[in-house]
CSV table of C-alpha atoms in Angstrom, one decimal:
chain,number,residue,atom,x,y,z
N,1,MET,CA,1.3,-15.4,-8.3
N,2,VAL,CA,1.8,-18.3,-10.7
N,3,ARG,CA,2.5,-21.6,-8.9
N,4,ALA,CA,2.1,-24.8,-10.8
N,5,GLY,CA,1.9,-27.1,-7.8
N,6,ARG,CA,-1.4,-25.7,-6.7
N,7,CYS,CA,-3.0,-25.3,-10.1
N,8,ASP,CA,-5.4,-27.9,-11.5
N,9,CYS,CA,-5.3,-26.0,-14.9
N,10,ASP,CA,-9.0,-25.3,-14.9
N,11,ALA,CA,-9.2,-21.6,-14.4
N,12,GLY,CA,-12.9,-20.9,-14.5
N,13,GLY,CA,-13.6,-24.1,-16.4
N,14,TRP,CA,-12.1,-22.8,-19.7
N,15,LEU,CA,-9.8,-25.8,-20.1
N,16,SER,CA,-12.4,-28.3,-19.1
N,17,ARG,CA,-14.3,-27.5,-22.3
N,18,GLY,CA,-11.7,-29.6,-24.0
N,19,PRO,CA,-9.3,-28.9,-26.8
N,20,THR,CA,-10.4,-28.1,-30.3
N,21,PRO,CA,-9.7,-30.9,-32.9
N,22,ARG,CA,-6.6,-29.0,-34.1
N,23,ALA,CA,-5.4,-28.5,-30.5
N,24,THR,CA,-5.4,-32.3,-30.0
N,25,ARG,CA,-2.4,-32.4,-32.4
N,26,MET,CA,-0.5,-29.7,-30.4
N,27,SER,CA,1.6,-30.1,-27.3
N,28,GLY,CA,0.0,-31.4,-24.1
N,29,TYR,CA,1.4,-28.4,-22.2
N,30,VAL,CA,-0.6,-25.5,-20.9
N,31,ALA,CA,0.7,-22.1,-19.8
N,32,GLY,CA,-0.4,-19.6,-17.1
N,33,VAL,CA,0.6,-16.0,-16.8
N,34,ASP,CA,0.3,-13.5,-14.0
N,35,GLY,CA,0.9,-9.9,-15.1
N,36,GLY,CA,0.9,-6.7,-13.2
N,37,GLY,CA,2.5,-3.3,-13.3
N,38,THR,CA,5.8,-4.5,-12.0
N,39,ARG,CA,6.4,-7.9,-13.7
N,40,THR,CA,4.9,-10.7,-15.7
N,41,ARG,CA,5.4,-14.3,-14.7
N,42,ALA,CA,4.8,-17.3,-17.0
N,43,VAL,CA,4.7,-20.9,-16.1
N,44,ILE,CA,4.3,-24.0,-18.4
N,45,VAL,CA,3.0,-27.2,-16.9
N,46,ASP,CA,2.4,-30.6,-18.4
N,47,ASP,CA,-0.9,-32.6,-18.4
N,48,THR,CA,-0.3,-33.7,-14.8
N,49,GLY,CA,0.2,-30.2,-13.6
N,50,ALA,CA,4.0,-30.7,-13.1
N,51,GLU,CA,6.0,-27.5,-13.7
N,52,ILE,CA,8.2,-27.7,-16.8
N,53,ALA,CA,9.6,-24.1,-16.8
N,54,ARG,CA,8.9,-20.5,-15.8
N,55,ALA,CA,10.1,-17.1,-16.8
N,56,GLU,CA,9.7,-13.5,-15.6
N,57,ARG,CA,9.7,-10.4,-17.8
N,58,GLU,CA,8.6,-6.7,-17.6
N,59,GLY,CA,5.1,-5.7,-16.4
N,60,ALA,CA,1.9,-6.1,-18.3
N,61,VAL,CA,-1.3,-4.2,-17.7
N,62,ALA,CA,-4.4,-4.6,-19.9
N,63,ASN,CA,-5.2,-1.4,-21.8
N,64,ALA,CA,-7.7,-1.1,-24.7
N,65,ALA,CA,-5.8,1.8,-26.2
N,66,ALA,CA,-2.5,-0.1,-26.3
N,67,PRO,CA,-3.1,-3.9,-26.1
N,68,HIS,CA,0.1,-4.7,-27.8
N,69,GLU,CA,2.1,-3.6,-24.8
N,70,ALA,CA,0.6,-6.3,-22.5
N,71,ALA,CA,0.6,-8.8,-25.3
N,72,ASP,CA,4.3,-8.2,-26.0
N,73,ALA,CA,5.2,-8.7,-22.3
N,74,VAL,CA,3.1,-11.9,-22.1
N,75,THR,CA,4.6,-13.2,-25.3
N,76,SER,CA,8.1,-12.5,-24.1
N,77,ALA,CA,7.5,-14.3,-20.8
N,78,VAL,CA,5.8,-17.4,-22.4
N,79,ARG,CA,8.4,-17.7,-25.1
N,80,ALA,CA,11.2,-17.5,-22.5
N,81,ALA,CA,9.6,-20.2,-20.5
N,82,ALA,CA,9.1,-22.4,-23.6
N,83,VAL,CA,12.8,-22.0,-24.4
N,84,GLU,CA,13.8,-22.8,-20.9
N,85,GLY,CA,11.6,-25.9,-20.8
N,86,GLY,CA,12.3,-27.1,-24.4
N,87,VAL,CA,8.6,-26.7,-25.2
N,88,LYS,CA,7.4,-26.2,-28.7
N,89,LEU,CA,4.8,-23.5,-29.2
N,90,PRO,CA,1.9,-23.3,-29.5
N,91,VAL,CA,0.8,-24.9,-26.2
N,92,ARG,CA,-2.6,-26.4,-25.9
N,93,ALA,CA,-4.0,-23.6,-23.8
N,94,LEU,CA,-3.0,-20.3,-22.2
N,95,TRP,CA,-4.6,-18.5,-19.3
N,96,VAL,CA,-3.5,-14.9,-18.7
N,97,GLY,CA,-4.3,-13.0,-15.5
N,98,LEU,CA,-3.6,-9.3,-16.0
N,99,ALA,CA,-4.1,-6.1,-14.0
N,100,GLY,CA,-6.6,-4.0,-15.8
N,101,ALA,CA,-8.4,-7.0,-17.5
N,102,GLY,CA,-11.5,-6.4,-15.5
N,103,ARG,CA,-12.5,-3.9,-18.1
N,104,GLU,CA,-14.1,-5.8,-20.9
N,105,ALA,CA,-12.7,-3.6,-23.7
N,106,ALA,CA,-9.1,-4.0,-22.4
N,107,ARG,CA,-9.5,-7.8,-21.9
N,108,ASP,CA,-10.9,-8.3,-25.4
N,109,ALA,CA,-8.2,-6.1,-27.0
N,110,VAL,CA,-5.4,-8.1,-25.3
N,111,THR,CA,-7.1,-11.4,-26.1
N,112,ASP,CA,-7.3,-10.4,-29.8
N,113,ALA,CA,-3.6,-9.3,-29.8
N,114,LEU,CA,-2.5,-12.5,-28.2
N,115,SER,CA,-4.5,-14.7,-30.6
N,116,ARG,CA,-2.4,-13.4,-33.4
N,117,VAL,CA,0.9,-14.4,-31.9
N,118,GLY,CA,0.6,-18.2,-32.0
N,119,LEU,CA,1.4,-18.9,-28.3
N,120,ALA,CA,-1.6,-21.3,-27.8
N,121,GLU,CA,-4.5,-22.9,-29.4
N,122,ALA,CA,-6.9,-21.6,-26.7
N,123,ILE,CA,-6.4,-18.3,-25.0
N,124,GLU,CA,-8.4,-16.7,-22.2
N,125,VAL,CA,-7.6,-13.5,-20.4
N,126,GLY,CA,-8.9,-12.7,-17.0
N,127,THR,CA,-7.8,-10.5,-14.1
N,128,ASP,CA,-4.7,-10.8,-11.9
N,129,VAL,CA,-7.2,-11.2,-9.0
N,130,GLU,CA,-8.8,-14.2,-10.6
N,131,ALA,CA,-5.3,-15.8,-11.0
N,132,ALA,CA,-4.4,-15.2,-7.4
N,133,PHE,CA,-7.8,-16.4,-6.2
N,134,HIS,CA,-7.7,-19.6,-8.2
N,135,ASP,CA,-4.1,-20.2,-7.1
N,136,ALA,CA,-5.1,-19.9,-3.5
N,137,PHE,CA,-8.4,-21.8,-3.5
N,138,GLY,CA,-8.7,-23.8,-6.7
N,139,LYS,CA,-12.4,-24.6,-7.1
N,140,GLY,CA,-13.1,-24.4,-3.4
N,141,THR,CA,-14.6,-21.7,-1.2
N,142,GLY,CA,-12.5,-18.8,0.0
N,143,VAL,CA,-12.1,-15.2,0.7
N,144,MET,CA,-9.2,-13.1,-0.7
N,145,LEU,CA,-8.4,-9.6,0.4
N,146,ILE,CA,-5.8,-7.7,-1.6
N,147,ALA,CA,-4.4,-4.3,-0.5
N,148,GLY,CA,-1.7,-3.2,-2.9
N,149,THR,CA,-1.7,-0.1,-5.2
N,150,GLY,CA,-5.5,-0.9,-5.4
N,151,SER,CA,-7.7,-2.9,-3.1
N,152,ILE,CA,-10.3,-5.6,-3.7
N,153,ALA,CA,-12.1,-8.4,-1.8
N,154,TRP,CA,-13.2,-11.6,-3.6
N,155,ALA,CA,-15.0,-14.6,-2.2
N,156,ARG,CA,-16.6,-17.8,-3.5
N,157,ASP,CA,-19.4,-19.3,-1.4
N,158,GLU,CA,-20.5,-22.9,-1.0
N,159,ARG,CA,-22.8,-22.6,-4.1
N,160,GLY,CA,-19.8,-21.5,-6.2
N,161,VAL,CA,-21.2,-17.9,-6.5
N,162,MET,CA,-18.4,-15.2,-6.6
N,163,HIS,CA,-18.7,-12.0,-4.6
N,164,ARG,CA,-16.7,-8.9,-5.2
N,165,VAL,CA,-16.2,-5.7,-3.1
N,166,GLY,CA,-14.0,-2.9,-4.3
N,167,GLY,CA,-11.4,-3.0,-7.0
N,168,TRP,CA,-13.1,-0.2,-8.9
N,169,GLY,CA,-10.1,2.1,-8.9
N,170,GLN,CA,-9.2,5.4,-7.2
N,171,ASP,CA,-12.0,7.4,-8.9
N,172,VAL,CA,-14.8,5.3,-7.6
N,173,GLY,CA,-13.4,4.3,-4.2
N,174,ASP,CA,-10.4,2.2,-3.3
N,175,GLU,CA,-10.5,2.3,0.5
N,176,GLY,CA,-7.7,0.3,2.1
N,177,SER,CA,-5.4,0.6,-1.0
N,178,GLY,CA,-1.9,2.0,-1.0
N,179,TYR,CA,-3.2,4.9,-3.1
N,180,TRP,CA,-6.0,5.6,-0.6
N,181,LEU,CA,-3.6,5.4,2.4
N,182,VAL,CA,-1.2,7.9,0.9
N,183,MET,CA,-4.0,10.3,0.0
N,184,GLU,CA,-5.4,10.1,3.6
N,185,ALA,CA,-2.0,10.7,5.0
N,186,LEU,CA,-1.6,13.8,2.9
N,187,ARG,CA,-5.0,15.3,4.0
């Protein structure tokens, strides 16, 4: 769920830290990516948050054993959006939300793989749930329930504290997910 019109380009405060001195010479554009098992979507926006271009490619799931697979899908989507919008890479910053990135080893491996490609001066990888939550609520309070292949509930309270229930996968407990529903139906 990448939607430029609702994004203030401050996912978790990473961009508000400011660009590095080298990044100040780069483009003023930022890119956001939402990757899951089915597809990967990239959007490039300018400093005002106005959408410049978007592209969609194959799915990307963070995996510590094969981080290049997710990095390749993200790279393909960002490069396609850059070509579509006439944007020269690297962009100033890239935020990537990927299924599977809740596992630190997977997130770090994909971040490392992406840092070698030259897409952006600053790169941060988070989860697809973080991307969807930020898209829906920005910096405000909110509750998000996701029931897809897996399930998770995320909320941000008035103090800015994040709360999480679920999203641990089928082995730990994924009640309400598509997987769980099918398994219950088969019992």
